[in-house]
XYZ file of C-alpha atoms in Angstrom:
142
model
C -22.949 26.356 18.903
C -20.619 24.077 21.105
C -21.343 21.379 18.479
C -20.290 23.311 15.550
C -17.350 23.887 17.461
C -16.147 20.653 17.909
C -16.819 19.647 14.781
C -14.726 22.262 13.236
C -12.338 21.326 16.120
C -12.094 17.709 14.838
C -12.079 18.640 11.268
C -8.872 20.338 11.769
C -7.322 17.728 14.287
C -8.092 14.876 11.350
C -6.252 17.670 8.905
C -3.397 17.664 10.763
C -2.957 13.930 11.479
C -3.623 13.246 7.977
C -0.861 15.785 7.032
C 1.515 13.982 9.801
C 0.744 10.569 8.338
C 1.000 11.550 4.419
C 4.856 12.904 5.432
C 5.626 9.298 7.008
C 4.400 7.797 4.328
C 6.614 10.202 1.586
C 9.519 10.011 3.914
C 9.078 6.090 4.000
C 8.632 5.644 0.699
C 11.414 7.760 -0.288
C 13.517 5.640 1.937
C 12.834 2.106 0.063
C 13.380 4.150 -3.411
C 16.942 5.411 -2.407
C 17.817 2.145 -2.186
C 17.028 1.237 -5.614
C 17.795 4.939 -6.911
C 19.980 4.232 -10.549
C 19.466 0.331 -10.908
C 17.546 -0.764 -14.343
C 14.802 -2.925 -13.847
C 13.674 -1.911 -10.334
C 9.526 -0.676 -9.713
C 8.093 0.815 -6.830
C 4.488 -0.055 -6.650
C 1.917 0.889 -3.479
C -1.219 -0.236 -2.406
C -4.210 1.198 -0.297
C -7.355 -0.010 1.403
C -9.489 2.738 3.222
C -12.021 1.612 5.437
C -14.548 3.811 7.281
C -15.095 2.057 10.910
C -12.286 -0.182 10.779
C -8.621 -0.322 10.179
C -7.044 0.474 6.877
C -3.590 -0.193 5.332
C -1.088 0.824 3.261
C 1.344 -1.766 1.332
C 4.488 -0.627 -0.617
C 6.591 -2.734 -2.969
C 9.780 -3.422 -4.695
C 9.430 -5.267 -8.015
C 11.600 -6.371 -10.614
C 11.378 -6.880 -14.081
C 10.799 -10.758 -13.458
C 7.757 -9.750 -11.268
C 10.102 -10.993 -8.173
C 9.097 -8.763 -4.903
C 12.264 -7.350 -3.686
C 10.959 -5.187 -0.589
C 7.282 -5.792 1.233
C 6.375 -2.769 3.725
C 2.684 -2.375 5.246
C 1.329 -0.489 7.627
C -1.566 -1.467 9.138
C -4.460 0.350 11.862
C -6.166 3.464 12.581
C -3.582 5.205 14.196
C -0.804 8.077 12.545
C 1.612 6.349 14.947
C 1.678 3.180 13.233
C 4.969 2.385 11.257
C 5.676 0.592 8.241
C 6.776 -2.599 8.925
C 8.769 -4.930 6.626
C 6.856 -8.058 5.458
C 9.766 -10.870 4.805
C 7.121 -13.834 3.718
C 6.719 -11.945 0.212
C 10.374 -11.324 -0.345
C 11.533 -13.171 -3.460
C 8.229 -14.552 -4.415
C 6.524 -13.873 -7.809
C 3.713 -11.496 -7.570
C 1.431 -13.300 -9.111
C 1.765 -16.315 -6.388
C 1.427 -13.430 -4.150
C -1.856 -12.213 -5.548
C -3.228 -15.800 -5.959
C -2.093 -16.383 -1.857
C -3.878 -13.305 -0.583
C -7.099 -13.933 -2.148
C -6.926 -10.507 -4.794
C -7.885 -12.343 -7.410
C -11.408 -11.496 -7.844
C -12.315 -13.546 -10.714
C -12.355 -17.346 -8.676
C -12.596 -15.534 -5.280
C -16.030 -15.895 -3.843
C -15.170 -13.223 -0.619
C -16.383 -10.016 -1.027
C -13.186 -7.410 -0.917
C -14.612 -6.001 2.091
C -14.545 -9.119 4.024
C -10.737 -9.891 3.510
C -8.246 -8.007 5.775
C -7.367 -4.793 5.025
C -3.627 -5.611 4.569
C -4.451 -8.177 1.970
C -6.290 -5.988 0.475
C -3.662 -3.471 0.384
C -0.823 -5.813 -0.821
C -3.179 -7.297 -3.726
C -3.619 -4.135 -5.220
C -0.100 -3.089 -5.039
C 0.472 -6.926 -6.435
C -2.095 -6.234 -9.292
C -0.604 -2.854 -10.210
C 2.991 -4.150 -10.305
C 1.753 -7.339 -12.811
C -0.385 -4.963 -15.055
C 2.245 -2.240 -15.130
C 5.509 -4.354 -15.577
C 3.673 -6.264 -18.242
C 2.730 -3.608 -20.448
C 6.058 -2.386 -20.218
C 7.633 -5.577 -21.480
C 5.341 -5.410 -24.595
C 6.881 -4.715 -27.573
C 5.690 -3.866 -30.836
C 7.500 -6.406 -32.937
């Protein structure tokens, strides 16, 4: 009986911590988006890598219509107390170049995605989403 109560307590704690983390993510996303609201040609993308027994990561990118990264933020770790940190080394770079640098191109990469750091996988997912989404918007039916 004590074991069942413990499991229920842990599930409630997990729910509460997930709720707090989602509120923080939403607040951080709103702050990033607010700076570009009303400006044409800027897009917001995020990527997430969840791991069962290792730290995960969430990445947020703001990319312009020329595929250049304007803003890059990453949160990495287990804890709800982890905060988004700006990653300046990817600002001003083309998303395709960043994707190649991170090892996100799975066609030429022989390393399994689970063996890459969670931050690299999350950034790769966000960069890949940016390339695909913006290219679809730029296709014309002429």
